[in-house]
mmCIF file of C-alpha atoms in Angstrom:
data_model
loop_
_atom_site.group_PDB
_atom_site.id
_atom_site.type_symbol
_atom_site.label_atom_id
_atom_site.label_comp_id
_atom_site.label_asym_id
_atom_site.label_seq_id
_atom_site.Cartn_x
_atom_site.Cartn_y
_atom_site.Cartn_z
ATOM 1 C CA UNK A 6 94.504 71.201 84.854
ATOM 2 C CA UNK A 7 96.375 68.908 83.341
ATOM 3 C CA UNK A 8 99.563 69.549 81.887
ATOM 4 C CA UNK A 9 99.483 66.913 80.336
ATOM 5 C CA UNK A 10 97.351 67.716 77.716
ATOM 6 C CA UNK A 11 99.031 71.203 78.077
ATOM 7 C CA UNK A 12 102.028 69.710 77.343
ATOM 8 C CA UNK A 13 100.388 67.130 74.751
ATOM 9 C CA UNK A 14 98.938 70.756 72.745
ATOM 10 C CA UNK A 15 102.208 71.743 72.496
ATOM 11 C CA UNK A 16 103.867 69.542 70.582
ATOM 12 C CA UNK A 17 100.856 69.340 68.449
ATOM 13 C CA UNK A 18 101.318 73.284 67.864
ATOM 14 C CA UNK A 19 105.910 72.198 67.073
ATOM 15 C CA UNK A 20 105.081 70.153 64.597
ATOM 16 C CA UNK A 21 102.910 72.505 62.226
ATOM 17 C CA UNK A 22 105.916 74.194 59.821
ATOM 18 C CA UNK A 23 108.570 76.519 60.594
ATOM 19 C CA UNK A 24 109.417 79.063 58.457
ATOM 20 C CA UNK A 25 112.837 79.901 57.446
ATOM 21 C CA UNK A 26 115.418 78.787 60.328
ATOM 22 C CA UNK A 27 113.256 77.037 62.850
ATOM 23 C CA UNK A 28 113.039 74.120 64.318
ATOM 24 C CA UNK A 29 109.738 71.927 65.269
ATOM 25 C CA UNK A 30 110.009 68.408 67.392
ATOM 26 C CA UNK A 31 108.165 65.273 65.808
ATOM 27 C CA UNK A 32 108.048 61.690 66.360
ATOM 28 C CA UNK A 33 106.753 59.832 63.139
ATOM 29 C CA UNK A 34 105.286 56.786 63.032
ATOM 30 C CA UNK A 35 105.066 54.494 59.932
ATOM 31 C CA UNK A 36 101.403 53.276 59.412
ATOM 32 C CA UNK A 37 100.445 52.987 56.307
ATOM 33 C CA UNK A 38 97.074 52.968 54.925
ATOM 34 C CA UNK A 39 95.464 50.179 53.732
ATOM 35 C CA UNK A 40 95.588 51.539 50.520
ATOM 36 C CA UNK A 41 98.724 53.169 50.501
ATOM 37 C CA UNK A 42 100.348 49.060 51.430
ATOM 38 C CA UNK A 43 98.697 47.837 48.582
ATOM 39 C CA UNK A 44 99.153 50.396 46.729
ATOM 40 C CA UNK A 45 103.232 49.952 47.926
ATOM 41 C CA UNK A 46 106.071 48.631 45.491
ATOM 42 C CA UNK A 47 109.675 46.169 46.167
ATOM 43 C CA UNK A 48 111.634 50.365 47.231
ATOM 44 C CA UNK A 49 114.416 50.889 43.926
ATOM 45 C CA UNK A 50 117.622 51.718 45.627
ATOM 46 C CA UNK A 51 120.179 54.210 45.147
ATOM 47 C CA UNK A 52 123.631 54.703 45.772
ATOM 48 C CA UNK A 53 124.959 58.462 45.994
ATOM 49 C CA UNK A 54 126.710 59.508 42.831
ATOM 50 C CA UNK A 55 124.970 56.119 40.252
ATOM 51 C CA UNK A 56 123.063 56.180 37.815
ATOM 52 C CA UNK A 57 119.759 54.315 38.965
ATOM 53 C CA UNK A 58 115.876 53.737 37.084
ATOM 54 C CA UNK A 59 112.541 55.659 39.249
ATOM 55 C CA UNK A 60 110.089 54.241 40.698
ATOM 56 C CA UNK A 61 106.909 54.233 39.864
ATOM 57 C CA UNK A 62 105.505 53.964 42.796
ATOM 58 C CA UNK A 63 104.895 57.438 44.333
ATOM 59 C CA UNK A 64 105.049 56.027 48.296
ATOM 60 C CA UNK A 65 108.934 54.673 47.585
ATOM 61 C CA UNK A 66 109.289 58.825 47.536
ATOM 62 C CA UNK A 67 111.723 58.391 45.337
ATOM 63 C CA UNK A 68 112.925 61.556 42.675
ATOM 64 C CA UNK A 69 115.688 62.441 39.210
ATOM 65 C CA UNK A 70 116.540 65.561 41.198
ATOM 66 C CA UNK A 71 118.684 67.681 38.303
ATOM 67 C CA UNK A 72 119.865 64.126 36.368
ATOM 68 C CA UNK A 73 120.370 61.294 39.926
ATOM 69 C CA UNK A 74 117.511 59.511 40.899
ATOM 70 C CA UNK A 75 117.859 60.250 45.143
ATOM 71 C CA UNK A 76 115.805 58.366 47.872
ATOM 72 C CA UNK A 77 114.066 60.116 51.091
ATOM 73 C CA UNK A 78 115.521 60.346 53.774
ATOM 74 C CA UNK A 79 119.285 59.717 52.859
ATOM 75 C CA UNK A 80 122.118 60.968 54.459
ATOM 76 C CA UNK A 81 123.103 64.772 53.931
ATOM 77 C CA UNK A 82 126.950 62.797 53.038
ATOM 78 C CA UNK A 83 125.300 61.011 49.849
ATOM 79 C CA UNK A 84 123.520 63.895 49.235
ATOM 80 C CA UNK A 85 126.876 66.406 49.538
ATOM 81 C CA UNK A 86 127.837 63.818 47.718
ATOM 82 C CA UNK A 87 125.924 64.549 44.341
ATOM 83 C CA UNK A 88 127.032 67.712 44.161
ATOM 84 C CA UNK A 89 124.874 70.349 46.338
ATOM 85 C CA UNK A 90 126.009 72.707 48.630
ATOM 86 C CA UNK A 91 124.146 74.306 51.557
ATOM 87 C CA UNK A 92 124.121 77.651 51.601
ATOM 88 C CA UNK A 93 125.379 78.130 55.452
ATOM 89 C CA UNK A 94 127.459 75.684 57.679
ATOM 90 C CA UNK A 95 125.875 73.101 58.994
ATOM 91 C CA UNK A 96 128.331 71.755 61.195
ATOM 92 C CA UNK A 97 127.526 74.499 63.928
ATOM 93 C CA UNK A 98 123.654 73.600 63.905
ATOM 94 C CA UNK A 99 122.657 71.045 66.296
ATOM 95 C CA UNK A 100 119.755 69.059 66.440
ATOM 96 C CA UNK A 101 118.054 66.939 68.967
ATOM 97 C CA UNK A 102 116.262 63.075 68.487
ATOM 98 C CA UNK A 103 113.209 62.891 65.756
ATOM 99 C CA UNK A 104 113.787 67.406 65.424
ATOM 100 C CA UNK A 105 114.615 68.882 61.994
ATOM 101 C CA UNK A 106 115.581 72.278 60.518
ATOM 102 C CA UNK A 107 114.104 73.751 57.931
ATOM 103 C CA UNK A 108 113.913 75.708 55.742
ATOM 104 C CA UNK A 109 118.075 75.006 53.898
ATOM 105 C CA UNK A 110 118.940 75.949 50.857
ATOM 106 C CA UNK A 111 121.431 73.733 48.416
ATOM 107 C CA UNK A 112 122.210 74.944 45.450
ATOM 108 C CA UNK A 113 124.796 72.863 42.595
ATOM 109 C CA UNK A 114 125.578 74.324 38.816
ATOM 110 C CA UNK A 115 123.021 76.934 39.640
ATOM 111 C CA UNK A 116 120.365 75.029 40.229
ATOM 112 C CA UNK A 117 118.781 76.032 43.809
ATOM 113 C CA UNK A 118 115.973 73.570 46.191
ATOM 114 C CA UNK A 119 115.363 73.435 49.710
ATOM 115 C CA UNK A 120 115.945 70.795 52.385
ATOM 116 C CA UNK A 121 114.912 69.834 55.676
ATOM 117 C CA UNK A 122 117.599 68.460 57.175
ATOM 118 C CA UNK A 123 116.355 65.894 59.701
ATOM 119 C CA UNK A 124 117.839 63.813 62.988
ATOM 120 C CA UNK A 125 116.460 59.702 63.137
ATOM 121 C CA UNK A 126 118.516 58.914 65.607
ATOM 122 C CA UNK A 127 118.220 59.169 69.122
ATOM 123 C CA UNK A 128 121.496 61.105 69.882
ATOM 124 C CA UNK A 129 122.123 65.001 69.228
ATOM 125 C CA UNK A 130 123.739 65.316 66.909
ATOM 126 C CA UNK A 131 125.433 67.646 63.889
ATOM 127 C CA UNK A 132 123.069 68.255 61.746
ATOM 128 C CA UNK A 133 125.992 67.312 58.768
ATOM 129 C CA UNK A 134 125.617 63.640 60.385
ATOM 130 C CA UNK A 135 122.058 63.564 60.258
ATOM 131 C CA UNK A 136 119.412 62.808 57.194
ATOM 132 C CA UNK A 137 117.860 64.822 54.245
ATOM 133 C CA UNK A 138 114.207 63.829 54.987
ATOM 134 C CA UNK A 139 112.629 66.914 52.747
ATOM 135 C CA UNK A 140 113.289 68.584 49.337
ATOM 136 C CA UNK A 141 111.235 71.279 47.036
ATOM 137 C CA UNK A 142 111.572 73.393 44.621
ATOM 138 C CA UNK A 143 109.119 75.724 43.226
ATOM 139 C CA UNK A 144 108.753 78.026 40.228
ATOM 140 C CA UNK A 145 111.442 80.871 41.300
ATOM 141 C CA UNK A 146 113.814 77.921 42.138
ATOM 142 C CA UNK A 147 113.475 76.002 38.956
ATOM 143 C CA UNK A 148 114.100 79.916 36.972
ATOM 144 C CA UNK A 149 117.731 79.334 37.619
ATOM 145 C CA UNK A 150 117.644 75.799 35.716
ATOM 146 C CA UNK A 151 117.158 72.971 38.275
ATOM 147 C CA UNK A 152 114.838 70.071 36.780
ATOM 148 C CA UNK A 153 112.728 67.427 39.226
ATOM 149 C CA UNK A 154 110.873 64.224 37.651
ATOM 150 C CA UNK A 155 108.387 61.465 39.463
ATOM 151 C CA UNK A 156 107.284 58.500 39.331
ATOM 152 C CA UNK A 157 105.322 57.869 37.124
ATOM 153 C CA UNK A 158 107.131 60.645 33.717
ATOM 154 C CA UNK A 159 106.084 63.586 36.430
ATOM 155 C CA UNK A 160 108.197 66.808 35.656
ATOM 156 C CA UNK A 161 107.942 70.052 37.004
ATOM 157 C CA UNK A 162 107.785 72.639 34.013
ATOM 158 C CA UNK A 163 106.406 70.123 31.680
ATOM 159 C CA UNK A 164 103.714 67.359 33.686
ATOM 160 C CA UNK A 165 99.228 69.044 33.948
ATOM 161 C CA UNK A 166 96.989 68.596 36.596
ATOM 162 C CA UNK A 167 95.081 65.871 34.513
ATOM 163 C CA UNK A 168 98.950 64.271 34.372
ATOM 164 C CA UNK A 169 99.500 63.898 37.843
ATOM 165 C CA UNK A 170 95.951 62.223 38.463
ATOM 166 C CA UNK A 171 96.225 60.210 35.703
ATOM 167 C CA UNK A 172 99.340 58.832 37.287
ATOM 168 C CA UNK A 173 98.230 58.991 40.893
ATOM 169 C CA UNK A 174 94.795 58.660 41.244
ATOM 170 C CA UNK A 175 92.791 61.326 42.986
ATOM 171 C CA UNK A 176 94.735 63.027 45.745
ATOM 172 C CA UNK A 177 94.669 62.885 49.427
ATOM 173 C CA UNK A 178 93.467 66.192 49.787
ATOM 174 C CA UNK A 179 93.504 69.193 46.958
ATOM 175 C CA UNK A 180 93.802 73.125 47.938
ATOM 176 C CA UNK A 181 92.397 75.448 44.922
ATOM 177 C CA UNK A 182 93.876 78.858 45.756
ATOM 178 C CA UNK A 183 93.427 82.053 43.404
ATOM 179 C CA UNK A 184 97.471 81.258 42.117
ATOM 180 C CA UNK A 185 98.332 77.433 41.696
ATOM 181 C CA UNK A 186 95.902 73.845 42.240
ATOM 182 C CA UNK A 187 97.479 71.903 45.554
ATOM 183 C CA UNK A 188 97.301 67.730 45.188
ATOM 184 C CA UNK A 189 98.778 66.455 48.245
ATOM 185 C CA UNK A 190 99.225 62.839 48.185
ATOM 186 C CA UNK A 191 99.679 61.110 51.719
ATOM 187 C CA UNK A 192 100.926 57.873 52.676
ATOM 188 C CA UNK A 193 100.566 58.424 56.586
ATOM 189 C CA UNK A 194 102.617 61.016 58.589
ATOM 190 C CA UNK A 195 105.164 62.721 57.601
ATOM 191 C CA UNK A 196 105.553 60.841 54.539
ATOM 192 C CA UNK A 197 103.645 63.256 51.552
ATOM 193 C CA UNK A 198 104.312 64.472 48.401
ATOM 194 C CA UNK A 199 102.707 68.369 47.369
ATOM 195 C CA UNK A 200 102.609 68.571 44.195
ATOM 196 C CA UNK A 201 101.445 72.647 42.992
ATOM 197 C CA UNK A 202 99.644 73.338 38.879
ATOM 198 C CA UNK A 203 99.973 77.052 38.132
ATOM 199 C CA UNK A 204 96.158 78.121 37.132
ATOM 200 C CA UNK A 205 98.043 79.853 34.375
ATOM 201 C CA UNK A 206 100.365 78.268 32.242
ATOM 202 C CA UNK A 207 98.697 75.028 33.819
ATOM 203 C CA UNK A 208 101.635 72.896 34.682
ATOM 204 C CA UNK A 209 103.314 72.124 37.564
ATOM 205 C CA UNK A 210 104.961 74.575 39.102
ATOM 206 C CA UNK A 211 105.635 73.400 42.545
ATOM 207 C CA UNK A 212 106.688 70.276 43.647
ATOM 208 C CA UNK A 213 107.683 68.964 47.236
ATOM 209 C CA UNK A 214 107.895 65.134 48.266
ATOM 210 C CA UNK A 215 108.985 64.475 52.455
ATOM 211 C CA UNK A 216 109.323 61.104 54.618
ATOM 212 C CA UNK A 217 110.879 61.764 57.594
ATOM 213 C CA UNK A 218 110.610 56.923 58.559
ATOM 214 C CA UNK A 219 114.398 56.300 57.997
ATOM 215 C CA UNK A 220 113.588 52.525 56.992
ATOM 216 C CA UNK A 221 117.401 51.927 58.799
ATOM 217 C CA UNK A 222 116.917 53.942 62.094
ATOM 218 C CA UNK A 223 120.231 54.356 63.396
ATOM 219 C CA UNK A 224 120.310 52.189 67.351
ATOM 220 C CA UNK A 225 122.446 53.921 70.620
ATOM 221 C CA UNK A 226 123.829 52.018 73.949
ATOM 222 C CA UNK A 227 122.993 52.753 76.631
ATOM 223 C CA UNK A 228 125.692 53.425 78.836
ATOM 224 C CA UNK A 229 125.363 51.883 82.344
ATOM 225 C CA UNK A 230 126.692 54.849 83.475
ATOM 226 C CA UNK A 231 124.830 57.815 84.664
ATOM 227 C CA UNK A 232 125.100 61.559 83.286
ATOM 228 C CA UNK A 233 127.486 64.588 84.665
ATOM 229 C CA UNK A 234 124.300 66.579 85.443
ATOM 230 C CA UNK A 235 123.145 63.304 87.808
ATOM 231 C CA UNK A 236 126.555 62.702 89.631
ATOM 232 C CA UNK A 237 126.450 66.167 90.111
ATOM 233 C CA UNK A 238 122.472 66.445 91.976
ATOM 234 C CA UNK A 239 123.134 68.345 95.052
ATOM 235 C CA UNK A 240 119.712 68.278 97.620
ATOM 236 C CA UNK A 241 118.626 71.495 99.221
ATOM 237 C CA UNK A 242 119.550 70.768 103.022
ATOM 238 C CA UNK A 243 116.139 73.724 103.024
ATOM 239 C CA UNK A 244 112.752 74.661 102.308
ATOM 240 C CA UNK A 245 112.880 77.676 102.539
ATOM 241 C CA UNK A 246 110.605 81.080 101.276
ATOM 242 C CA UNK A 247 110.684 80.585 97.685
ATOM 243 C CA UNK A 248 107.632 78.368 96.232
ATOM 244 C CA UNK A 249 109.982 79.346 93.248
ATOM 245 C CA UNK A 250 112.646 76.764 94.143
ATOM 246 C CA UNK A 251 111.236 73.484 93.286
ATOM 247 C CA UNK A 252 112.289 72.995 96.201
ATOM 248 C CA UNK A 253 109.677 70.592 98.299
ATOM 249 C CA UNK A 254 109.449 68.317 100.174
ATOM 250 C CA UNK A 255 107.751 64.607 100.118
ATOM 251 C CA UNK A 256 106.820 61.955 101.843
ATOM 252 C CA UNK A 257 110.071 62.945 104.401
ATOM 253 C CA UNK A 258 113.241 63.974 101.963
ATOM 254 C CA UNK A 259 113.893 67.014 100.492
ATOM 255 C CA UNK A 260 114.471 67.774 96.736
ATOM 256 C CA UNK A 261 115.325 70.025 94.353
ATOM 257 C CA UNK A 262 112.722 68.994 90.501
ATOM 258 C CA UNK A 263 113.980 67.897 88.753
ATOM 259 C CA UNK A 264 115.837 65.565 90.834
ATOM 260 C CA UNK A 265 117.219 61.508 89.776
ATOM 261 C CA UNK A 266 115.501 59.390 89.883
ATOM 262 C CA UNK A 267 118.244 57.808 91.868
ATOM 263 C CA UNK A 268 118.511 60.093 94.811
ATOM 264 C CA UNK A 269 114.525 59.077 94.795
ATOM 265 C CA UNK A 270 115.750 55.391 94.937
ATOM 266 C CA UNK A 271 118.392 56.259 97.740
ATOM 267 C CA UNK A 272 114.253 57.316 100.207
ATOM 268 C CA UNK A 273 113.145 54.059 99.648
ATOM 269 C CA UNK A 274 110.411 54.889 96.147
ATOM 270 C CA UNK A 275 111.675 52.094 94.010
ATOM 271 C CA UNK A 276 111.252 51.087 90.763
ATOM 272 C CA UNK A 277 107.822 48.894 90.075
ATOM 273 C CA UNK A 278 108.847 48.306 86.508
ATOM 274 C CA UNK A 279 110.633 48.637 83.449
ATOM 275 C CA UNK A 280 113.977 50.643 84.325
ATOM 276 C CA UNK A 281 116.540 49.581 81.767
ATOM 277 C CA UNK A 282 114.668 51.288 78.689
ATOM 278 C CA UNK A 283 116.770 53.652 76.805
ATOM 279 C CA UNK A 284 115.257 57.308 76.590
ATOM 280 C CA UNK A 285 116.748 59.167 73.952
ATOM 281 C CA UNK A 286 119.390 62.666 74.289
ATOM 282 C CA UNK A 287 116.683 65.062 75.102
ATOM 283 C CA UNK A 288 113.455 62.882 76.044
ATOM 284 C CA UNK A 289 111.388 61.981 78.301
ATOM 285 C CA UNK A 290 109.092 59.290 79.903
ATOM 286 C CA UNK A 291 107.102 56.957 81.150
ATOM 287 C CA UNK A 292 107.699 55.986 84.950
ATOM 288 C CA UNK A 293 105.900 54.564 88.105
ATOM 289 C CA UNK A 294 107.744 54.005 91.679
ATOM 290 C CA UNK A 295 106.052 52.215 94.276
ATOM 291 C CA UNK A 296 106.882 53.171 98.321
ATOM 292 C CA UNK A 297 105.101 51.801 101.243
ATOM 293 C CA UNK A 298 102.139 50.768 99.163
ATOM 294 C CA UNK A 299 102.101 53.725 97.387
ATOM 295 C CA UNK A 300 102.186 54.137 93.740
ATOM 296 C CA UNK A 301 103.768 57.401 92.804
ATOM 297 C CA UNK A 302 103.680 58.216 88.448
ATOM 298 C CA UNK A 303 106.270 60.574 87.434
ATOM 299 C CA UNK A 304 108.151 61.640 83.880
ATOM 300 C CA UNK A 305 111.154 60.769 83.285
ATOM 301 C CA UNK A 306 113.813 63.294 81.701
ATOM 302 C CA UNK A 307 117.285 62.722 80.294
ATOM 303 C CA UNK A 308 119.151 65.891 79.676
ATOM 304 C CA UNK A 309 122.142 64.764 77.858
ATOM 305 C CA UNK A 310 122.644 64.334 74.445
ATOM 306 C CA UNK A 311 123.331 60.740 74.707
ATOM 307 C CA UNK A 312 120.988 57.750 75.563
ATOM 308 C CA UNK A 313 119.982 56.964 78.645
ATOM 309 C CA UNK A 314 118.286 53.738 80.447
ATOM 310 C CA UNK A 315 115.665 55.882 82.550
ATOM 311 C CA UNK A 316 117.055 54.602 85.699
ATOM 312 C CA UNK A 317 120.068 57.464 85.210
ATOM 313 C CA UNK A 318 117.434 60.186 84.121
ATOM 314 C CA UNK A 319 115.486 62.669 86.574
ATOM 315 C CA UNK A 320 112.253 62.795 87.596
ATOM 316 C CA UNK A 321 109.992 66.177 86.865
ATOM 317 C CA UNK A 322 107.253 66.383 88.723
ATOM 318 C CA UNK A 323 105.778 64.310 92.290
ATOM 319 C CA UNK A 324 102.278 64.972 92.947
ATOM 320 C CA UNK A 325 100.533 64.026 96.779
ATOM 321 C CA UNK A 326 97.057 64.682 97.385
ATOM 322 C CA UNK A 327 93.271 63.386 98.608
ATOM 323 C CA UNK A 328 93.524 61.218 95.209
ATOM 324 C CA UNK A 329 96.994 60.347 94.613
ATOM 325 C CA UNK A 330 99.983 59.519 96.100
ATOM 326 C CA UNK A 331 98.618 59.435 99.480
ATOM 327 C CA UNK A 332 101.981 60.862 101.184
ATOM 328 C CA UNK A 333 102.856 64.876 103.114
ATOM 329 C CA UNK A 334 104.637 66.874 100.901
ATOM 330 C CA UNK A 335 105.733 70.996 101.230
ATOM 331 C CA UNK A 336 106.448 73.407 99.510
ATOM 332 C CA UNK A 337 108.744 76.503 100.690
ATOM 333 C CA UNK A 338 106.667 78.467 103.085
ATOM 334 C CA UNK A 339 104.831 76.064 104.452
ATOM 335 C CA UNK A 340 101.908 75.166 103.576
ATOM 336 C CA UNK A 341 101.386 71.344 103.171
ATOM 337 C CA UNK A 342 98.278 68.747 103.364
ATOM 338 C CA UNK A 343 96.433 69.923 105.753
ATOM 339 C CA UNK A 344 97.077 74.268 105.298
ATOM 340 C CA UNK A 345 93.594 75.803 104.819
ATOM 341 C CA UNK A 346 92.273 77.818 101.829
ATOM 342 C CA UNK A 347 93.204 80.949 104.204
ATOM 343 C CA UNK A 348 97.083 79.734 104.540
ATOM 344 C CA UNK A 349 96.855 79.004 100.926
ATOM 345 C CA UNK A 350 95.962 82.100 99.897
ATOM 346 C CA UNK A 351 98.107 84.354 102.551
ATOM 347 C CA UNK A 352 101.194 82.136 100.907
ATOM 348 C CA UNK A 353 99.999 82.621 97.737
ATOM 349 C CA UNK A 354 99.671 87.356 97.784
ATOM 350 C CA UNK A 355 103.095 88.249 97.044
ATOM 351 C CA UNK A 356 103.145 86.613 93.464
ATOM 352 C CA UNK A 357 102.227 86.500 90.302
ATOM 353 C CA UNK A 358 99.510 83.625 89.818
ATOM 354 C CA UNK A 359 96.406 82.092 88.561
ATOM 355 C CA UNK A 360 93.146 81.632 90.440
ATOM 356 C CA UNK A 361 91.043 79.263 88.500
ATOM 357 C CA UNK A 362 87.357 78.453 90.592
ATOM 358 C CA UNK A 363 84.943 77.169 87.729
ATOM 359 C CA UNK A 364 85.081 73.787 89.800
ATOM 360 C CA UNK A 365 82.001 73.634 91.775
ATOM 361 C CA UNK A 366 84.297 71.418 93.833
ATOM 362 C CA UNK A 367 87.750 72.806 93.214
ATOM 363 C CA UNK A 368 89.980 75.817 93.457
ATOM 364 C CA UNK A 369 93.258 75.872 91.907
ATOM 365 C CA UNK A 370 95.865 78.211 92.576
ATOM 366 C CA UNK A 371 99.557 77.645 89.955
ATOM 367 C CA UNK A 372 102.130 79.317 90.569
ATOM 368 C CA UNK A 373 104.852 79.911 87.349
ATOM 369 C CA UNK A 374 105.057 78.042 83.113
ATOM 370 C CA UNK A 375 103.375 75.586 81.875
ATOM 371 C CA UNK A 376 105.130 72.341 82.640
ATOM 372 C CA UNK A 377 107.874 74.009 85.657
ATOM 373 C CA UNK A 378 104.988 74.878 88.117
ATOM 374 C CA UNK A 379 103.437 74.390 91.643
ATOM 375 C CA UNK A 380 99.994 74.214 91.703
ATOM 376 C CA UNK A 381 98.318 73.812 94.588
ATOM 377 C CA UNK A 382 94.442 72.938 94.351
ATOM 378 C CA UNK A 383 91.706 72.949 97.849
ATOM 379 C CA UNK A 384 88.273 71.226 98.126
ATOM 380 C CA UNK A 385 85.247 74.063 98.198
ATOM 381 C CA UNK A 386 83.634 71.842 100.949
ATOM 382 C CA UNK A 387 86.518 71.251 103.600
ATOM 383 C CA UNK A 388 88.361 74.504 102.334
ATOM 384 C CA UNK A 389 91.469 72.199 102.911
ATOM 385 C CA UNK A 390 94.902 71.362 100.485
ATOM 386 C CA UNK A 391 92.835 68.747 98.657
ATOM 387 C CA UNK A 392 96.339 68.340 96.951
ATOM 388 C CA UNK A 393 100.237 69.649 95.433
ATOM 389 C CA UNK A 394 101.957 69.685 92.670
ATOM 390 C CA UNK A 395 105.787 70.395 91.712
ATOM 391 C CA UNK A 396 106.770 69.878 88.004
ATOM 392 C CA UNK A 397 109.623 71.497 86.836
ATOM 393 C CA UNK A 398 110.399 70.130 83.280
ATOM 394 C CA UNK A 399 113.040 71.792 81.201
#
């Protein structure tokens, strides 16, 4: 019943590569292995449109693409300045922080490649203001005239499996398919080069280079002014009877979840520490509140398109119980910490809910969707409510 675990599971699912036009959330942490760091050499840089020597280090994430040496990630504006044109209007694609759009087709003088566009900033931005984080070419595209050369002379359509392994050593992982042999060279999370060799022609038939770690990420200054959504929040005047209204009476005050942190502060809750940390647009962070020696651990969500201080974000859920924050909590319809098992069953009777009786000690009643739900835990021994949680993560 731990919904934080469910959130982590959902995030892991999103890390899988999507199909055409899907978007996924990623948060790369550049922590290279000792072997990779030992292999790293000073990175050679190349400005858009400028001829430069191709690095001999694969993990500099450089390639010579149709005659131009490029380094990933690179600004999309610099990539298009080299003559590459997107097949579609990327200005209409909005990307949240650490989000990428895949797959995008780019063409130049008949040549064609795939590219993933990544937002490495803390603001919501159109794809046109973001970075090219991945480039790939397959044998079908190569027939249109494109070319790729990697470090140490590895070339698309020329080099063999033996050439690749002689240049870069044993791959981090391999896959032996019916049509091709695939070698993956992995520097770190979201930093890798994948090379396929056709089993029939015995030469490189696909190259995919990805580097989602921006060495010079943009910094953003948060405003002391709360987002408009925080200003527009109005607390409910009554609980009502709809449990999925996400109204809740918590420690004697009425809230509609998610509720601004400022609403909790107005009712006596104080930030234990922090509050001035910056939260990315559409991002979240953890914080602890305290009132009358009771600690409430909350997730704060920034629902705006700009960075915001944690103190100007929304509390997404509250919880109270025997082993949790020891304060009063009441749901629409009147369920509270003094309610009995019979009263809980009656309140949930007209709802589509799940009942979990797998625990020897507790029975859980849950209504709503993951991360947007109400959970009541009943102690099997006492037959009374043990804890109540109301959560709404946008």
